[in-house]
């Protein structure tokens, strides 16, 4: 079981702070509690209400939002709250009792299809968060802990599956045309999610990310300065654009002798006819400009 971690994120409301987790807390519901009595079905929320500055607690899929009274400033207590939440979760504390009911009606699931630069890949976007970390599945053998991906592979035209945030990228075999299968796939995914079935098993949420980006966060202390700069550029400037096209890019290695950066392309970017041009005209040019004299070439390991 992966340990819980907490990341603090501000919101547009200065009284509300989000404490984001690396695992799902709830699957398909959101809960809001205005006082300790309302939180009788959430031991986690009840514990938070013992803090005198807590006004409202909101528990969603992968974060806890807390609204405070004005008696304190978040800067003075946010780290303490984050530590308390992390300790509670890692000690096996109960988030919600099984008989609890959502505070609001479950929002119907919607899914729409988006084309990508890769003609073999279609992106299916849901109105809810599906996974915490990117997850790629090349065949059905890799879906032991991914029920939705396994179900998709039972469709004869599905070649590969990639998931991230609130979307699924499906790579098809040439035997089928998107005009003939897009509606079927969209409805299949929507019905699956609407029935409340698992997307990834809980323990798999972070495991997948560790496999694909283990050279970044977990081993950052072993990387040289240029490699860390490359990772920062990928995360800040390149990943958001790649994600919008239904793909992902992760750092693989840096060779200071040849000044070459190797990256791994996933989802719609893997095998995309335009990926070479994107690497050369986009990513490589950016790396050269931002890391002058340190990077001359960018190569895709499995592009």
CSV table of C-alpha atoms in Angstrom, one decimal:
chain,number,residue,atom,x,y,z
A,1,UNK,CA,0.0,0.0,0.0
A,2,UNK,CA,1.5,3.3,-1.0
A,3,UNK,CA,1.7,5.9,1.8
A,4,UNK,CA,-0.4,9.0,1.5
A,5,UNK,CA,1.3,12.3,0.7
A,6,UNK,CA,-0.3,15.8,1.0
A,7,UNK,CA,0.3,18.8,-1.3
A,8,UNK,CA,-1.1,22.2,-0.3
A,9,UNK,CA,-2.8,24.3,-3.0
A,10,UNK,CA,-4.3,27.8,-2.5
A,11,UNK,CA,-7.7,28.7,-4.0
A,12,UNK,CA,-9.3,31.8,-5.3
A,13,UNK,CA,-10.9,32.2,-1.8
A,14,UNK,CA,-8.1,33.1,0.7
A,15,UNK,CA,-10.1,31.5,3.5
A,16,UNK,CA,-10.1,28.1,1.7
A,17,UNK,CA,-7.1,25.9,1.3
A,18,UNK,CA,-6.9,22.6,-0.6
A,19,UNK,CA,-4.9,19.6,0.7
A,20,UNK,CA,-4.4,17.3,-2.3
A,21,UNK,CA,-3.6,13.6,-1.8
A,22,UNK,CA,-1.8,11.1,-4.0
A,23,UNK,CA,-4.6,8.6,-3.7
A,24,UNK,CA,-8.4,8.7,-4.1
A,25,UNK,CA,-10.3,9.5,-0.9
A,26,UNK,CA,-13.8,9.0,-2.4
A,27,UNK,CA,-14.6,7.4,-5.8
A,28,UNK,CA,-17.7,9.1,-7.1
A,29,UNK,CA,-19.0,11.5,-4.5
A,30,UNK,CA,-18.2,14.8,-2.8
A,31,UNK,CA,-19.1,15.6,0.8
A,32,UNK,CA,-19.5,19.0,2.6
A,33,UNK,CA,-19.7,19.4,6.4
A,34,UNK,CA,-20.5,22.6,8.2
A,35,UNK,CA,-19.9,21.5,11.8
A,36,UNK,CA,-18.9,18.5,13.8
A,37,UNK,CA,-22.5,17.2,14.1
A,38,UNK,CA,-22.9,17.1,10.3
A,39,UNK,CA,-19.6,15.3,10.1
A,40,UNK,CA,-20.9,12.3,12.3
A,41,UNK,CA,-20.3,10.0,9.3
A,42,UNK,CA,-16.8,11.2,8.6
A,43,UNK,CA,-14.2,10.6,11.3
A,44,UNK,CA,-11.7,12.5,9.3
A,45,UNK,CA,-13.9,15.6,9.1
A,46,UNK,CA,-14.7,15.3,12.8
A,47,UNK,CA,-11.1,15.3,13.7
A,48,UNK,CA,-10.6,18.5,11.7
A,49,UNK,CA,-13.5,20.2,13.5
A,50,UNK,CA,-11.5,19.9,16.8
A,51,UNK,CA,-9.3,22.6,15.4
A,52,UNK,CA,-10.9,25.9,16.5
A,53,UNK,CA,-10.3,27.7,13.2
A,54,UNK,CA,-12.1,25.1,11.0
A,55,UNK,CA,-15.4,26.5,9.6
A,56,UNK,CA,-16.2,24.0,6.8
A,57,UNK,CA,-14.7,20.7,5.5
A,58,UNK,CA,-15.2,19.5,1.9
A,59,UNK,CA,-14.0,16.0,0.9
A,60,UNK,CA,-13.7,15.2,-2.8
A,61,UNK,CA,-12.1,12.6,-4.9
A,62,UNK,CA,-8.5,13.4,-4.2
A,63,UNK,CA,-8.5,16.5,-2.0
A,64,UNK,CA,-9.8,17.9,1.3
A,65,UNK,CA,-10.7,21.6,1.2
A,66,UNK,CA,-10.9,23.5,4.5
A,67,UNK,CA,-12.5,26.9,5.0
A,68,UNK,CA,-11.2,28.7,8.1
A,69,UNK,CA,-12.5,31.4,10.4
A,70,UNK,CA,-10.5,34.6,10.3
A,71,UNK,CA,-8.9,34.1,13.8
A,72,UNK,CA,-5.7,32.8,12.2
A,73,UNK,CA,-3.8,32.9,8.9
A,74,UNK,CA,-3.2,29.8,6.8
A,75,UNK,CA,0.6,30.5,6.7
A,76,UNK,CA,0.7,29.9,10.5
A,77,UNK,CA,-1.1,26.5,10.5
A,78,UNK,CA,-1.2,24.9,7.0
A,79,UNK,CA,1.8,22.7,7.5
A,80,UNK,CA,0.5,21.5,10.8
A,81,UNK,CA,-2.9,20.6,9.2
A,82,UNK,CA,-1.1,18.8,6.4
A,83,UNK,CA,0.9,16.7,8.8
A,84,UNK,CA,-2.2,15.9,10.8
A,85,UNK,CA,-4.1,14.8,7.7
A,86,UNK,CA,-1.1,12.7,6.5
A,87,UNK,CA,-0.7,11.0,9.8
A,88,UNK,CA,-4.5,10.3,10.1
A,89,UNK,CA,-4.6,8.7,6.6
A,90,UNK,CA,-1.4,6.7,7.0
A,91,UNK,CA,-2.5,5.4,10.4
A,92,UNK,CA,-5.6,3.8,8.7
A,93,UNK,CA,-8.0,6.5,9.9
A,94,UNK,CA,-11.5,6.2,8.5
A,95,UNK,CA,-12.4,8.9,5.9
A,96,UNK,CA,-16.1,8.1,5.6
A,97,UNK,CA,-18.3,5.4,7.2
A,98,UNK,CA,-19.7,2.9,4.7
A,99,UNK,CA,-23.3,3.9,5.4
A,100,UNK,CA,-22.6,7.6,4.7
A,101,UNK,CA,-24.6,9.3,2.0
A,102,UNK,CA,-23.5,12.0,-0.3
A,103,UNK,CA,-24.4,15.6,0.6
A,104,UNK,CA,-25.5,16.2,-3.0
A,105,UNK,CA,-26.9,14.2,-5.8
A,106,UNK,CA,-24.3,12.4,-7.9
A,107,UNK,CA,-23.6,14.4,-11.0
A,108,UNK,CA,-24.4,12.4,-14.2
A,109,UNK,CA,-21.2,11.3,-16.0
A,110,UNK,CA,-20.6,12.9,-19.4
A,111,UNK,CA,-18.0,11.9,-21.9
A,112,UNK,CA,-17.0,13.6,-25.2
A,113,UNK,CA,-14.5,12.6,-27.9
A,114,UNK,CA,-11.7,14.8,-29.1
A,115,UNK,CA,-9.4,14.1,-32.1
A,116,UNK,CA,-5.7,14.2,-31.5
A,117,UNK,CA,-2.7,14.8,-33.9
A,118,UNK,CA,-2.3,11.0,-34.0
A,119,UNK,CA,-4.9,9.7,-36.5
A,120,UNK,CA,-4.8,6.3,-34.6
A,121,UNK,CA,-5.7,7.9,-31.3
A,122,UNK,CA,-8.9,9.4,-30.0
A,123,UNK,CA,-9.2,11.2,-26.6
A,124,UNK,CA,-12.3,10.6,-24.5
A,125,UNK,CA,-12.8,13.3,-21.9
A,126,UNK,CA,-15.0,12.9,-18.8
A,127,UNK,CA,-16.5,15.5,-16.4
A,128,UNK,CA,-14.8,13.9,-13.4
A,129,UNK,CA,-11.3,13.0,-12.3
A,130,UNK,CA,-10.4,9.4,-13.3
A,131,UNK,CA,-6.8,8.8,-12.1
A,132,UNK,CA,-4.3,10.5,-9.9
A,133,UNK,CA,-1.3,9.8,-12.1
A,134,UNK,CA,-0.7,8.9,-15.8
A,135,UNK,CA,-1.2,5.2,-16.6
A,136,UNK,CA,-0.4,3.5,-19.9
A,137,UNK,CA,-1.4,0.0,-21.0
A,138,UNK,CA,0.2,-1.6,-24.1
A,139,UNK,CA,-1.8,-4.8,-23.9
A,140,UNK,CA,-4.3,-6.7,-21.7
A,141,UNK,CA,-1.6,-8.4,-19.8
A,142,UNK,CA,-0.7,-5.1,-18.1
A,143,UNK,CA,-4.2,-4.4,-16.9
A,144,UNK,CA,-4.3,-6.6,-13.8
A,145,UNK,CA,-5.0,-3.6,-11.6
A,146,UNK,CA,-6.8,-1.5,-14.2
A,147,UNK,CA,-10.4,-2.8,-14.6
A,148,UNK,CA,-11.5,-0.2,-17.1
A,149,UNK,CA,-8.5,-0.7,-19.4
A,150,UNK,CA,-9.0,-4.4,-19.2
A,151,UNK,CA,-12.7,-4.0,-20.3
A,152,UNK,CA,-11.6,-1.7,-23.2
A,153,UNK,CA,-9.1,-4.4,-24.4
A,154,UNK,CA,-12.0,-6.7,-24.9
A,155,UNK,CA,-13.2,-4.5,-27.8
A,156,UNK,CA,-11.4,-6.0,-30.8
A,157,UNK,CA,-10.3,-2.7,-32.3
A,158,UNK,CA,-8.5,-1.4,-29.1
A,159,UNK,CA,-4.7,-1.5,-29.4
A,160,UNK,CA,-3.5,0.6,-26.5
A,161,UNK,CA,-5.0,2.6,-23.6
A,162,UNK,CA,-3.6,5.7,-21.9
A,163,UNK,CA,-5.2,7.5,-18.9
A,164,UNK,CA,-4.5,10.8,-17.2
A,165,UNK,CA,-6.5,13.2,-15.1
A,166,UNK,CA,-10.0,13.2,-16.6
A,167,UNK,CA,-9.4,11.6,-20.0
A,168,UNK,CA,-8.7,8.3,-21.7
A,169,UNK,CA,-6.7,8.1,-25.0
A,170,UNK,CA,-7.5,5.0,-27.0
A,171,UNK,CA,-5.2,3.8,-29.8
A,172,UNK,CA,-7.0,1.7,-32.4
A,173,UNK,CA,-6.0,-0.9,-34.9
A,174,UNK,CA,-6.3,0.1,-38.6
A,175,UNK,CA,-9.1,-2.5,-39.1
A,176,UNK,CA,-11.6,0.1,-37.8
A,177,UNK,CA,-12.5,3.7,-38.7
A,178,UNK,CA,-13.2,6.3,-36.0
A,179,UNK,CA,-16.5,7.2,-37.7
A,180,UNK,CA,-17.7,3.7,-37.0
A,181,UNK,CA,-16.5,3.2,-33.4
A,182,UNK,CA,-16.3,6.6,-31.7
A,183,UNK,CA,-19.9,6.6,-30.5
A,184,UNK,CA,-19.6,3.0,-29.3
A,185,UNK,CA,-16.4,3.8,-27.3
A,186,UNK,CA,-17.9,7.0,-25.9
A,187,UNK,CA,-21.0,5.2,-24.6
A,188,UNK,CA,-19.0,2.3,-23.3
A,189,UNK,CA,-16.8,4.5,-21.2
A,190,UNK,CA,-19.7,6.7,-20.0
A,191,UNK,CA,-21.8,3.7,-19.0
A,192,UNK,CA,-18.8,2.1,-17.2
A,193,UNK,CA,-18.2,5.3,-15.2
A,194,UNK,CA,-21.8,6.0,-14.5
A,195,UNK,CA,-22.2,2.5,-13.0
A,196,UNK,CA,-19.5,3.5,-10.4
A,197,UNK,CA,-17.0,0.8,-11.5
A,198,UNK,CA,-13.3,1.1,-10.6
A,199,UNK,CA,-10.9,2.8,-13.1
A,200,UNK,CA,-7.7,1.8,-11.3
A,201,UNK,CA,-7.4,-0.1,-8.1
A,202,UNK,CA,-6.4,2.2,-5.3
A,203,UNK,CA,-2.9,0.8,-4.8
A,204,UNK,CA,-2.2,1.2,-8.5
A,205,UNK,CA,-2.9,5.0,-8.5
A,206,UNK,CA,0.7,6.0,-7.6
A,207,UNK,CA,2.4,2.8,-8.6
A,208,UNK,CA,1.9,3.6,-12.3
A,209,UNK,CA,3.4,7.0,-12.1
A,210,UNK,CA,6.4,5.6,-10.2
A,211,UNK,CA,7.1,3.2,-13.1
A,212,UNK,CA,6.9,5.9,-15.8
A,213,UNK,CA,8.6,8.8,-14.0
A,214,UNK,CA,10.8,7.1,-11.4
A,215,UNK,CA,13.8,9.1,-12.6
A,216,UNK,CA,12.1,12.4,-11.6
A,217,UNK,CA,10.8,12.9,-8.1
A,218,UNK,CA,11.9,9.7,-6.4
A,219,UNK,CA,15.5,9.8,-7.7
A,220,UNK,CA,15.9,13.6,-8.1
A,221,UNK,CA,18.8,13.6,-5.7
A,222,UNK,CA,20.8,11.4,-8.0
A,223,UNK,CA,20.3,13.6,-11.1
A,224,UNK,CA,22.7,16.3,-12.3
A,225,UNK,CA,21.7,20.0,-12.5
A,226,UNK,CA,20.9,19.9,-16.2
A,227,UNK,CA,18.7,16.9,-15.9
A,228,UNK,CA,16.7,18.7,-13.1
A,229,UNK,CA,16.4,21.8,-15.3
A,230,UNK,CA,15.2,19.6,-18.2
A,231,UNK,CA,12.5,18.0,-16.0
A,232,UNK,CA,11.3,21.5,-14.9
A,233,UNK,CA,11.0,22.6,-18.5
A,234,UNK,CA,9.1,19.5,-19.4
A,235,UNK,CA,6.7,19.9,-16.5
A,236,UNK,CA,6.1,23.6,-16.8
A,237,UNK,CA,6.1,24.2,-20.6
A,238,UNK,CA,5.7,21.0,-22.5
A,239,UNK,CA,3.5,18.6,-20.5
A,240,UNK,CA,0.4,20.8,-20.5
A,241,UNK,CA,0.4,21.1,-24.3
A,242,UNK,CA,1.1,17.4,-24.7
A,243,UNK,CA,-1.7,16.5,-22.3
A,244,UNK,CA,-4.2,18.6,-24.3
A,245,UNK,CA,-3.4,16.4,-27.3
A,246,UNK,CA,-4.1,13.2,-25.2
A,247,UNK,CA,-0.5,12.3,-24.5
A,248,UNK,CA,2.3,12.5,-21.9
A,249,UNK,CA,6.0,13.1,-22.0
A,250,UNK,CA,8.5,12.0,-19.3
A,251,UNK,CA,12.2,12.4,-18.8
A,252,UNK,CA,14.4,9.4,-19.4
A,253,UNK,CA,18.0,10.5,-19.5
A,254,UNK,CA,20.6,13.2,-20.3
A,255,UNK,CA,24.0,12.6,-21.8
A,256,UNK,CA,26.3,15.5,-21.2
A,257,UNK,CA,28.9,14.3,-23.7
A,258,UNK,CA,26.5,14.3,-26.6
A,259,UNK,CA,24.3,17.0,-25.0
A,260,UNK,CA,21.3,14.7,-25.8
A,261,UNK,CA,18.1,14.5,-23.8
A,262,UNK,CA,16.0,11.3,-24.2
A,263,UNK,CA,12.3,11.4,-23.4
A,264,UNK,CA,9.5,8.9,-23.3
A,265,UNK,CA,6.3,9.6,-25.2
A,266,UNK,CA,3.0,8.1,-24.1
A,267,UNK,CA,-0.6,8.1,-25.1
A,268,UNK,CA,-1.4,9.9,-28.4
A,269,UNK,CA,2.2,11.0,-28.7
A,270,UNK,CA,3.6,7.5,-28.9
A,271,UNK,CA,3.8,6.5,-32.5
A,272,UNK,CA,2.3,9.7,-33.7
A,273,UNK,CA,3.4,10.6,-37.3
A,274,UNK,CA,4.0,14.2,-36.2
A,275,UNK,CA,5.9,13.4,-33.0
A,276,UNK,CA,9.3,13.6,-34.8
A,277,UNK,CA,8.5,17.1,-36.1
A,278,UNK,CA,7.2,18.1,-32.7
A,279,UNK,CA,10.4,16.9,-31.0
A,280,UNK,CA,12.7,18.7,-33.5
A,281,UNK,CA,10.8,21.9,-34.2
A,282,UNK,CA,9.2,22.3,-30.7
A,283,UNK,CA,10.8,20.6,-27.8
A,284,UNK,CA,14.4,20.5,-29.1
A,285,UNK,CA,14.3,24.2,-30.1
A,286,UNK,CA,13.0,25.1,-26.6
A,287,UNK,CA,15.6,23.1,-24.8
A,288,UNK,CA,18.4,24.6,-26.9
A,289,UNK,CA,17.1,28.1,-26.2
A,290,UNK,CA,16.6,27.7,-22.5
A,291,UNK,CA,19.6,25.5,-21.8
A,292,UNK,CA,22.1,27.1,-24.3
A,293,UNK,CA,25.3,25.1,-24.6
A,294,UNK,CA,23.9,22.2,-22.5
A,295,UNK,CA,21.3,20.6,-24.8
A,296,UNK,CA,21.7,20.1,-28.6
A,297,UNK,CA,19.4,17.1,-29.3
A,298,UNK,CA,16.2,15.6,-28.0
A,299,UNK,CA,15.3,12.0,-28.8
A,300,UNK,CA,12.2,9.9,-28.1
A,301,UNK,CA,13.0,6.5,-26.6
A,302,UNK,CA,9.8,4.9,-27.9
A,303,UNK,CA,8.3,7.7,-30.0
